[in-house]
Coordinates of C-alpha atoms in Angstrom, one line a residue:
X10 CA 0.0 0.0 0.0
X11 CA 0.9 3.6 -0.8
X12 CA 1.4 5.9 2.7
X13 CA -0.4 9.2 2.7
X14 CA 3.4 10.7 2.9
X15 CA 4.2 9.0 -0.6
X16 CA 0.5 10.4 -1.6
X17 CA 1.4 13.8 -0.8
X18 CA 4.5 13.5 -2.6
X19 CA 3.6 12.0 -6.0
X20 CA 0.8 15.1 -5.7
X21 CA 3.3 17.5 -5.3
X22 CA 5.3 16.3 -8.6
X23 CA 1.9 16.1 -10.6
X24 CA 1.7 19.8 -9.5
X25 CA 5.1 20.7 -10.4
X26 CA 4.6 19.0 -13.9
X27 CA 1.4 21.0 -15.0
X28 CA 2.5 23.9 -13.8
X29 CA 5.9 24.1 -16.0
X30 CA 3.5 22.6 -18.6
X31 CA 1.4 25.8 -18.0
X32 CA 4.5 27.8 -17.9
X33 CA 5.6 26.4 -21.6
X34 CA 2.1 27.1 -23.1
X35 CA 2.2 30.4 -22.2
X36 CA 5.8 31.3 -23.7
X37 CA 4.5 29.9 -27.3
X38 CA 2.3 32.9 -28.3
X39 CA 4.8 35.0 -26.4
X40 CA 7.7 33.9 -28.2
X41 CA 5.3 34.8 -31.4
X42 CA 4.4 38.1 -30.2
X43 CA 8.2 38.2 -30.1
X44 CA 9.1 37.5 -33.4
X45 CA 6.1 39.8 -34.7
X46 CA 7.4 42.9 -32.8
X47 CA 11.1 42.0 -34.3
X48 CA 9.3 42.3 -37.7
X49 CA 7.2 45.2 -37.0
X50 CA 10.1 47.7 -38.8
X51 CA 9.3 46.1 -42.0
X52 CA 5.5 45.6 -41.8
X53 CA 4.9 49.2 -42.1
X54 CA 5.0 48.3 -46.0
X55 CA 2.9 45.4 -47.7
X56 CA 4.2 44.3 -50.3
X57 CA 1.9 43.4 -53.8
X58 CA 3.1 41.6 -56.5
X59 CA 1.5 40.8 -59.9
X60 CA 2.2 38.5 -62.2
X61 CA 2.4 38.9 -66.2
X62 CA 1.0 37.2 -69.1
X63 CA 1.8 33.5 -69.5
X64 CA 2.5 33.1 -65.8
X65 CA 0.4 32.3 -62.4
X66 CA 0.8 33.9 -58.9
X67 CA 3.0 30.7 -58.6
X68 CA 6.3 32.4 -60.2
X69 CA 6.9 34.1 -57.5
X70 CA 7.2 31.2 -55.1
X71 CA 11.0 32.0 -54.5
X72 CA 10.8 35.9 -54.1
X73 CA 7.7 35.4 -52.1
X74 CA 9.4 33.3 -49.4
X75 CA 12.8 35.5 -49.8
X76 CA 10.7 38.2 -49.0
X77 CA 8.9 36.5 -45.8
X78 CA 12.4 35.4 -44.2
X79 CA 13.1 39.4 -44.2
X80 CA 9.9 40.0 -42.4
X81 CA 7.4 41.4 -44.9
X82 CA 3.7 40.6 -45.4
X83 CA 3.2 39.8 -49.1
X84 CA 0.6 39.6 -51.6
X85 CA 0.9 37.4 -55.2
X86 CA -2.6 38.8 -57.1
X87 CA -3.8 35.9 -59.4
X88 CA -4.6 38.1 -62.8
X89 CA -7.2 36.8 -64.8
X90 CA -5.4 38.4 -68.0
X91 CA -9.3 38.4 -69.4
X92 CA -8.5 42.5 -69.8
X93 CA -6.3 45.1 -68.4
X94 CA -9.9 46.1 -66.5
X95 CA -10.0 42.9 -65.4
X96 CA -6.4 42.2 -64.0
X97 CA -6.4 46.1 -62.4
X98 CA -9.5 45.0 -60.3
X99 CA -8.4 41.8 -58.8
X100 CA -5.4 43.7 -58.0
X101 CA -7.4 46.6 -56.3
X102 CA -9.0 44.0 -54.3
X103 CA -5.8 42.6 -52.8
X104 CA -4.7 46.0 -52.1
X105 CA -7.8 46.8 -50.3
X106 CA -6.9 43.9 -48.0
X107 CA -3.7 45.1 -46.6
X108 CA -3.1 46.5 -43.3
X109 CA -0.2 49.2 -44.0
X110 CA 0.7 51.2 -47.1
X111 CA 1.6 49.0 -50.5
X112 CA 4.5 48.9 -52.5
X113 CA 3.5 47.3 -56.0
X114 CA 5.7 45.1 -57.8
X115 CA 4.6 43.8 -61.5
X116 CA 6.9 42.0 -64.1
X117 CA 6.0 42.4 -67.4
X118 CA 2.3 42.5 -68.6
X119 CA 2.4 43.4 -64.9
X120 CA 3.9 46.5 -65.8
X121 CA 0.7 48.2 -66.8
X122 CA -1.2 46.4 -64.4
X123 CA 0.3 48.4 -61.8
X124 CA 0.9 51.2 -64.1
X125 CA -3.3 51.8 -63.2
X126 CA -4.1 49.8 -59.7
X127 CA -0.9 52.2 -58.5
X128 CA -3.5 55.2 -58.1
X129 CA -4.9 53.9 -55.1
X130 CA -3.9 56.0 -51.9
X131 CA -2.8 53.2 -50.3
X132 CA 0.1 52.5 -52.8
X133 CA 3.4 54.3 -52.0
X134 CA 5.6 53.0 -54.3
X135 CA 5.9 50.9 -57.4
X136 CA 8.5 48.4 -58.9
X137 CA 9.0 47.3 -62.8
X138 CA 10.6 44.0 -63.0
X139 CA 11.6 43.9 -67.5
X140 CA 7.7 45.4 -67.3
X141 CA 5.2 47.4 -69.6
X142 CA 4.8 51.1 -68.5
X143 CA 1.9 53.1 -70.6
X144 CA 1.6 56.3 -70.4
X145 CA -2.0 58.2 -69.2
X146 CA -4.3 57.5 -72.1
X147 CA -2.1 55.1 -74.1
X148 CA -2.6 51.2 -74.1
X149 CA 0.3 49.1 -74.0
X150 CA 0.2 48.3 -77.7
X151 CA 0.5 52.4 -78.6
X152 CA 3.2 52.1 -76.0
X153 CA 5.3 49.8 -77.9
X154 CA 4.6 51.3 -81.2
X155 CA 5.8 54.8 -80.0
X156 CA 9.1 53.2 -78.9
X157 CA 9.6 51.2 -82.7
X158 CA 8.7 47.7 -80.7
X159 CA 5.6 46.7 -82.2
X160 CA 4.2 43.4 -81.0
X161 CA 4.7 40.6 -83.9
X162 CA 4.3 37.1 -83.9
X163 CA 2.1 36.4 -81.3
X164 CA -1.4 35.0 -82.9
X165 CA -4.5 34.6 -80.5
X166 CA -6.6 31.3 -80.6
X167 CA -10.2 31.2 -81.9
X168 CA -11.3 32.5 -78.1
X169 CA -8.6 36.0 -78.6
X170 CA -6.4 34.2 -76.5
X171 CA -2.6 34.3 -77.0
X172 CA -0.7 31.2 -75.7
X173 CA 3.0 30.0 -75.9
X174 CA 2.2 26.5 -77.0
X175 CA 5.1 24.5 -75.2
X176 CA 8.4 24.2 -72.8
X177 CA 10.6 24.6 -76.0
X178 CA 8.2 28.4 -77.1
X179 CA 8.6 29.4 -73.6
X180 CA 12.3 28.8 -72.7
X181 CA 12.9 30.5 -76.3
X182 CA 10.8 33.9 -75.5
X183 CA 10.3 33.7 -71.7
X184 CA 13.1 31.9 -69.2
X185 CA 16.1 31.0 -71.5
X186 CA 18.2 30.7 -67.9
X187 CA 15.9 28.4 -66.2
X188 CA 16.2 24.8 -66.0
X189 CA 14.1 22.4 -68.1
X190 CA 12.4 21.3 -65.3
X191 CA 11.7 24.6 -64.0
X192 CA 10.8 25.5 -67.3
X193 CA 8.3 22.8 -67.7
X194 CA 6.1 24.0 -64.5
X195 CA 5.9 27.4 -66.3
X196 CA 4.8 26.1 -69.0
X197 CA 2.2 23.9 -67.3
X198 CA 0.4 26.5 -65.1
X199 CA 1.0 29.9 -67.7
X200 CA -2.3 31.9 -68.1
X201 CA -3.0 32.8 -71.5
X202 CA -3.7 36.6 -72.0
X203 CA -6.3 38.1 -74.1
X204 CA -5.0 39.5 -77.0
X205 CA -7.6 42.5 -76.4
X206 CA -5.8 43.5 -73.6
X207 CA -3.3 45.1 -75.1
X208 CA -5.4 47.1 -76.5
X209 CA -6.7 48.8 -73.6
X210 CA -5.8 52.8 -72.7
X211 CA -5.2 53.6 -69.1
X212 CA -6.5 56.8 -68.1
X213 CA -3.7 58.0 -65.7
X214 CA -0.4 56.5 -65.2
X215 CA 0.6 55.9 -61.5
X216 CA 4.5 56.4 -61.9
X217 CA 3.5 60.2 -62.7
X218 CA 2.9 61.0 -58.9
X219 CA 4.8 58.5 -57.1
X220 CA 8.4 56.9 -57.2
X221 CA 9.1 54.1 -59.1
X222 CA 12.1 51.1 -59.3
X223 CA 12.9 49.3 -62.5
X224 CA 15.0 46.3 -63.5
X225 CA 16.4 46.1 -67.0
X226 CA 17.2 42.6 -67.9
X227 CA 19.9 42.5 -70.5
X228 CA 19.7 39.6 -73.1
X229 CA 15.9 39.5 -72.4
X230 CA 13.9 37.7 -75.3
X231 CA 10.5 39.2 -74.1
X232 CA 11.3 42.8 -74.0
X233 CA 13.9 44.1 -75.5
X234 CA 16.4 45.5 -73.2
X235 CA 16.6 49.1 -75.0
X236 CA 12.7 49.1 -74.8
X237 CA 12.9 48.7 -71.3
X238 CA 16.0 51.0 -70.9
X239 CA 13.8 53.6 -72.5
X240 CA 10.4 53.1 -70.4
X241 CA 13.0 53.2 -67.5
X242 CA 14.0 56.8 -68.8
X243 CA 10.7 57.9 -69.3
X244 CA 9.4 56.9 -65.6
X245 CA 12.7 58.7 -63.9
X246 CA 12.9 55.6 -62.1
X247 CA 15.8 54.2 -59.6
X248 CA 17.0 51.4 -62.2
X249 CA 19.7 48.0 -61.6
X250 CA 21.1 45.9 -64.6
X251 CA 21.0 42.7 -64.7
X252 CA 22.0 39.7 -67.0
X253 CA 18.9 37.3 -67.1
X254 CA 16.1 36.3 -69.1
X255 CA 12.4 37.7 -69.1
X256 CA 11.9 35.3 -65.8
X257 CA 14.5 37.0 -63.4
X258 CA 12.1 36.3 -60.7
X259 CA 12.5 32.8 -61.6
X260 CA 16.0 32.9 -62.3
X261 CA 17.3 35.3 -60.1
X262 CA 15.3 35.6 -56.9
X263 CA 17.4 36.6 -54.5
X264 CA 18.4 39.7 -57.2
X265 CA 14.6 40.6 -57.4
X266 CA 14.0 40.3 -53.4
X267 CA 16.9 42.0 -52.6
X268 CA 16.0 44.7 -55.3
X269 CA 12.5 44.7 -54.1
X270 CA 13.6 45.2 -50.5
X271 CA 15.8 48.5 -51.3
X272 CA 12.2 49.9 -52.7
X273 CA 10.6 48.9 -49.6
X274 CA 13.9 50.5 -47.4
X275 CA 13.9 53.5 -49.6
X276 CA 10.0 54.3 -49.0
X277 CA 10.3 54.1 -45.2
X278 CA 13.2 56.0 -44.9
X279 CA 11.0 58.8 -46.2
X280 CA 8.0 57.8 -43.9
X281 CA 8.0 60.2 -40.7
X282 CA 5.7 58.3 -39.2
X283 CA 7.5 55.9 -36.0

């Protein structure tokens, strides 16, 4: 038989236990809270990032978690590509959701994505990653035609869709630098845009009234590098060079993060707010 002594004393541990059980519980969410305060300097900007034609929120799987492991709350809109209209809503909707100001990120057909969703008073900032930039009132299409880069060989479907039909079309135009297997996925999950689109005026142009970030992507199939040198010109925008297909994001995602995340800096720094 057990004595009352030995009672008391297997209590006693049983008490010890669920209290340091308690104890370890309770420092979980603190350690959380934590780890959110250490990334409160960097939350005071959102970051948004849209995707261009022939690609899914997906390509930015690697800049997305880049950006995460610095501490920032980020976005990947899912365009429909139905119509610029169309892919500027979606995007306004995600913007709507965030908690602090916005810095907007688009690569390519991206470009003039956030060229018109960048008017919203939330947006501080926007970056061009080898991206379209129209003009107020132009489309992208007059765009390219005023800097001698009209679009050519791209033919829509029956349904004014344009597609690149396999791996080998979109290594060749889109991610010459990624690897087959890579290049595969992107293939696999690529929205097609309408063809339409393109034809779409903007009404005003965002990178008028607020600062803007470009990366030129020399050796870019896509866009040609002195199209984007030019659009980077026109915007007045803080600019970096790099060697890399149309898919630097893909290729290069610690370069686009990092490129990103002096945007991000840069607005900040010119925040007064604590």
């Amino acid at each position: 038989m057990i004595s009352a002594f030995h009672w008391r004393r297997i209590g006693a541990q049983l008490l010890a236990l669920l209290a340091g059980t308690a104890a370890m519980l309770f420092l979980i969410p603190l350690s959380c809270a934590a780890q959110n305060m250490m990334n409160d300097k960097h939350n005071a900007i959102d970051i948004v990032l849209v995707h261009g034609a022939f690609a899914d929120g997906s390509s930015w799987s690697q800049v997305i978690a880049l950006l995460q492991q610095k501490g920032y709350r980020v976005t990947a809109v899912q365009n429909p590509l139905s119509s610029l209209a169309d892919d500027v809503s979606a995007t306004r909707r995600v913007i709507d959701r965030q908690p602090h100001e916005v810095l907007l990120v688009g690569h390519s057909w991206g470009g003039a994505v956030i060229t018109a969703a960048g008017n919203a008073s939330k947006v501080r900032g926007l970056v061009y990653l080898s991206a379209l930039a129209p003009d107020s009132g132009q489309s992208v299409a007059q765009m390219l035609q005023r800097l001698h880069a009209p679009m050519s060989g791209m033919q829509p479907d029956a349904d004014g869709l344009i597609w690149l039909d396999d791996a080998a079309a979109y290594a060749q135009v889109m991610a010459g630098d990624v690897s087959p297997e890579q290049v595969r996925h992107l293939a696999a999950v690529q929205q097609p845009i309408a063809a339409a689109a393109f034809g779409e005026p903007l009404a005003h142009a965002a990178w008028r009234d607020k600062p803007s970030w470009y990366l030129i992507t020399e050796g870019d199939q896509a866009l040609p590098t002195a199209v984007q040198r030019k659009l980077a010109a026109l915007l007045g925008a803080r600019t970096r060079q790099l060697i890399s297909s149309h898919m630097s994001l893909v290729s290069h995602p610690q370069v686009v993060a990092d490129f990103i995340e002096q945007a991000a800096q840069a607005i900040q720094a010119q925040d007064p707010s604590p």
